[in-house]
Amino acid sequence: MSPFLTALIAGGTILVVILSTDLGTRKVTTMRMLRSILAVVTVFALFVHTLPLDGNDPSLQLAGIGAGVICGLIAAALLPAHRDASGEIHTKGGVGYALVWTVLSASRVLFAYGSEHWFSEGIIRFSIEYKLSGQDVYSNAFVFMALAMVLTRTAVLLNKRRRLRGARMPVTGTPGARQSTTAAPH
């Protein structure tokens, strides 16, 4: 499968899953996190058939993972979490969050399209100069970037949920007050 088609299907699938589970105010549940992980596993199984290890192939694939982690951290920073009065943890995904995912997904697809149609000779020269083995290494780098982004976002959400669950709830009626753990003397 061409890098363009791989980027289009993988990126589109992940974009739909992420935006459908994160936009608006959403409860942070195990099932919500599991859906994202299942999307990652499915995309990986469908699109990563080989793991090129010649020349600088591992470096490009690791660069894809690194870029995905950084982008995932940026996206997760735009997905604030809070605990409501009942103790449930929620996130609120807005326009900025959606734009990060959409722009990055579209950029991967556009680059993959351009590498096949607009600057294919440049990609071939680049591949020869930097000892990259071909289409599979580029496809993998795109898929690894998308997957690392999803996994990073999921890890950050799990950490936010854990941190908020451990935080003390204020006593009702006194904003910011802490509950006393000792009894008052009689």
Coordinates of C-alpha atoms in Angstrom, one line a residue:
M1 CA 0.0 0.0 0.0
S2 CA 1.3 3.5 -0.8
P3 CA 2.4 5.9 1.9
F4 CA -0.5 8.2 0.9
L5 CA -3.1 5.6 1.2
T6 CA -1.6 4.4 4.5
A7 CA -1.5 7.9 5.9
L8 CA -5.1 8.6 4.7
I9 CA -6.7 5.5 6.2
A10 CA -4.6 5.3 9.3
G11 CA -4.8 9.0 10.0
G12 CA -8.5 9.3 9.2
T13 CA -9.4 6.3 11.4
I14 CA -7.4 7.7 14.4
L15 CA -8.7 11.2 13.9
V16 CA -12.3 10.0 13.9
V17 CA -11.8 7.8 17.0
I18 CA -10.0 10.6 18.9
L19 CA -12.4 13.4 18.0
S20 CA -15.5 11.3 18.7
T21 CA -14.3 10.3 22.1
D22 CA -12.7 13.6 23.2
L23 CA -14.7 16.6 21.9
G24 CA -16.9 18.3 24.3
T25 CA -17.2 17.4 28.0
R26 CA -16.6 13.7 28.3
K27 CA -16.3 11.3 31.3
V28 CA -12.8 9.7 31.6
T29 CA -13.6 6.0 31.7
T30 CA -11.6 2.8 31.2
M31 CA -13.7 2.0 28.1
R32 CA -12.9 5.4 26.6
M33 CA -9.2 4.8 27.0
L34 CA -9.6 1.2 25.7
R35 CA -11.3 2.4 22.5
S36 CA -8.2 4.5 21.7
I37 CA -5.8 1.6 22.4
L38 CA -7.9 -0.7 20.3
A39 CA -7.8 1.8 17.4
V40 CA -4.0 1.9 17.8
V41 CA -3.7 -1.9 17.8
T42 CA -5.9 -2.2 14.8
V43 CA -4.1 0.4 12.7
F44 CA -0.8 -1.1 13.6
A45 CA -1.9 -4.6 12.6
L46 CA -3.4 -3.4 9.3
F47 CA -0.6 -1.1 8.2
V48 CA 2.7 -2.2 9.7
H49 CA 3.8 -5.3 7.8
T50 CA 7.5 -5.0 7.9
L51 CA 10.0 -3.3 10.2
P52 CA 12.8 -2.0 7.9
L53 CA 16.1 -2.0 9.8
D54 CA 18.6 -1.2 7.0
G55 CA 20.7 2.0 7.0
N56 CA 18.9 4.8 8.8
D57 CA 15.5 3.2 8.7
P58 CA 15.3 2.8 12.5
S59 CA 16.3 6.5 12.9
L60 CA 13.4 7.7 10.7
Q61 CA 10.9 5.4 12.5
L62 CA 12.1 6.6 15.9
A63 CA 11.8 10.2 14.7
G64 CA 8.2 9.4 13.9
I65 CA 7.7 8.1 17.4
G66 CA 9.4 11.1 18.9
A67 CA 7.4 13.5 16.9
G68 CA 4.2 11.6 17.9
V69 CA 5.1 11.8 21.6
I70 CA 5.7 15.6 21.4
C71 CA 2.5 16.2 19.5
G72 CA 0.6 13.9 21.9
L73 CA 1.8 16.0 24.8
I74 CA 0.7 19.2 23.1
A75 CA -2.7 17.8 22.3
A76 CA -3.1 16.5 25.9
A77 CA -2.3 19.9 27.3
L78 CA -5.3 21.2 25.3
L79 CA -7.6 18.6 27.0
P80 CA -8.1 19.8 30.6
A81 CA -9.5 17.5 33.1
H82 CA -11.6 18.2 36.2
R83 CA -13.5 16.4 38.9
D84 CA -17.2 17.3 39.3
A85 CA -19.2 17.4 42.5
S86 CA -20.0 13.7 42.3
G87 CA -16.3 12.8 42.1
E88 CA -16.5 11.8 38.4
I89 CA -13.5 12.8 36.2
H90 CA -14.3 14.7 33.0
T91 CA -12.3 16.3 30.2
K92 CA -13.2 19.1 27.9
G93 CA -12.0 19.0 24.3
G94 CA -12.5 22.2 22.4
V95 CA -11.6 23.8 19.1
G96 CA -7.8 24.0 19.8
Y97 CA -7.7 20.3 20.6
A98 CA -9.6 19.4 17.5
L99 CA -7.3 21.7 15.4
V100 CA -4.1 20.0 16.6
W101 CA -5.4 16.6 15.7
T102 CA -6.9 17.7 12.4
V103 CA -3.8 19.7 11.3
L104 CA -1.4 17.0 12.2
S105 CA -3.5 14.3 10.5
A106 CA -3.9 16.4 7.4
S107 CA -0.2 17.2 7.3
R108 CA 0.8 13.6 7.3
V109 CA -1.6 12.8 4.5
L110 CA -0.5 15.9 2.5
F111 CA 3.2 15.0 2.9
A112 CA 2.5 11.4 1.9
Y113 CA 0.6 12.6 -1.2
G114 CA 3.3 15.1 -2.1
S115 CA 6.0 12.4 -1.8
E116 CA 4.2 10.4 -4.5
H117 CA 3.0 13.2 -6.8
W118 CA 4.8 16.5 -6.2
F119 CA 8.3 15.8 -4.9
S120 CA 8.9 12.1 -5.5
E121 CA 12.3 12.7 -7.1
G122 CA 13.4 14.6 -4.0
I123 CA 12.2 11.8 -1.7
I124 CA 14.2 9.3 -3.8
R125 CA 17.3 11.4 -3.6
F126 CA 16.8 11.9 0.1
S127 CA 16.3 8.2 0.6
I128 CA 19.5 7.4 -1.2
E129 CA 21.5 10.1 0.5
Y130 CA 20.3 9.1 4.0
K131 CA 20.3 5.3 3.3
L132 CA 16.5 4.9 3.7
S133 CA 15.1 1.7 2.2
G134 CA 11.9 3.0 0.6
Q135 CA 8.1 3.4 1.0
D136 CA 7.7 1.0 4.0
V137 CA 10.0 3.1 6.2
Y138 CA 8.0 6.3 5.4
S139 CA 4.7 4.6 5.9
N140 CA 5.9 3.1 9.3
A141 CA 7.2 6.5 10.4
F142 CA 3.7 8.1 9.7
V143 CA 1.9 5.3 11.5
F144 CA 4.3 5.3 14.4
M145 CA 3.9 9.0 14.8
A146 CA 0.1 8.7 14.9
L147 CA 0.2 5.8 17.3
A148 CA 2.7 7.5 19.6
M149 CA 0.5 10.6 19.6
V150 CA -2.6 8.5 20.7
L151 CA -0.7 6.5 23.3
T152 CA 0.9 9.6 24.8
R153 CA -2.5 11.3 25.0
T154 CA -3.9 8.2 26.6
A155 CA -1.1 8.0 29.1
V156 CA -1.6 11.7 30.0
L157 CA -5.3 11.2 30.5
L158 CA -4.7 8.2 32.7
N159 CA -2.3 10.2 34.8
K160 CA -4.7 13.1 35.0
R161 CA -7.5 10.7 36.2
R162 CA -5.2 9.1 38.8
R163 CA -4.1 12.5 40.1
L164 CA -7.6 13.9 40.3
R165 CA -8.9 10.8 42.0
G166 CA -6.3 11.2 44.6
A167 CA -7.0 14.8 45.2
R168 CA -9.2 15.7 48.2
M169 CA -12.7 17.0 47.5
P170 CA -13.6 20.3 49.3
V171 CA -16.3 20.2 52.0
T172 CA -19.6 21.2 50.6
G173 CA -20.5 24.9 51.3
T174 CA -16.9 26.0 51.9
P175 CA -15.0 26.4 48.6
G176 CA -11.4 25.4 48.9
A177 CA -11.8 24.1 52.5
R178 CA -10.1 20.9 53.5
Q179 CA -11.9 18.1 55.3
S180 CA -10.6 17.6 58.8
T181 CA -9.2 14.2 59.7
T182 CA -9.2 14.8 63.4
A183 CA -12.2 15.1 65.7
A184 CA -12.8 18.3 67.6
P185 CA -12.4 18.1 71.4
H186 CA -15.6 18.0 73.4

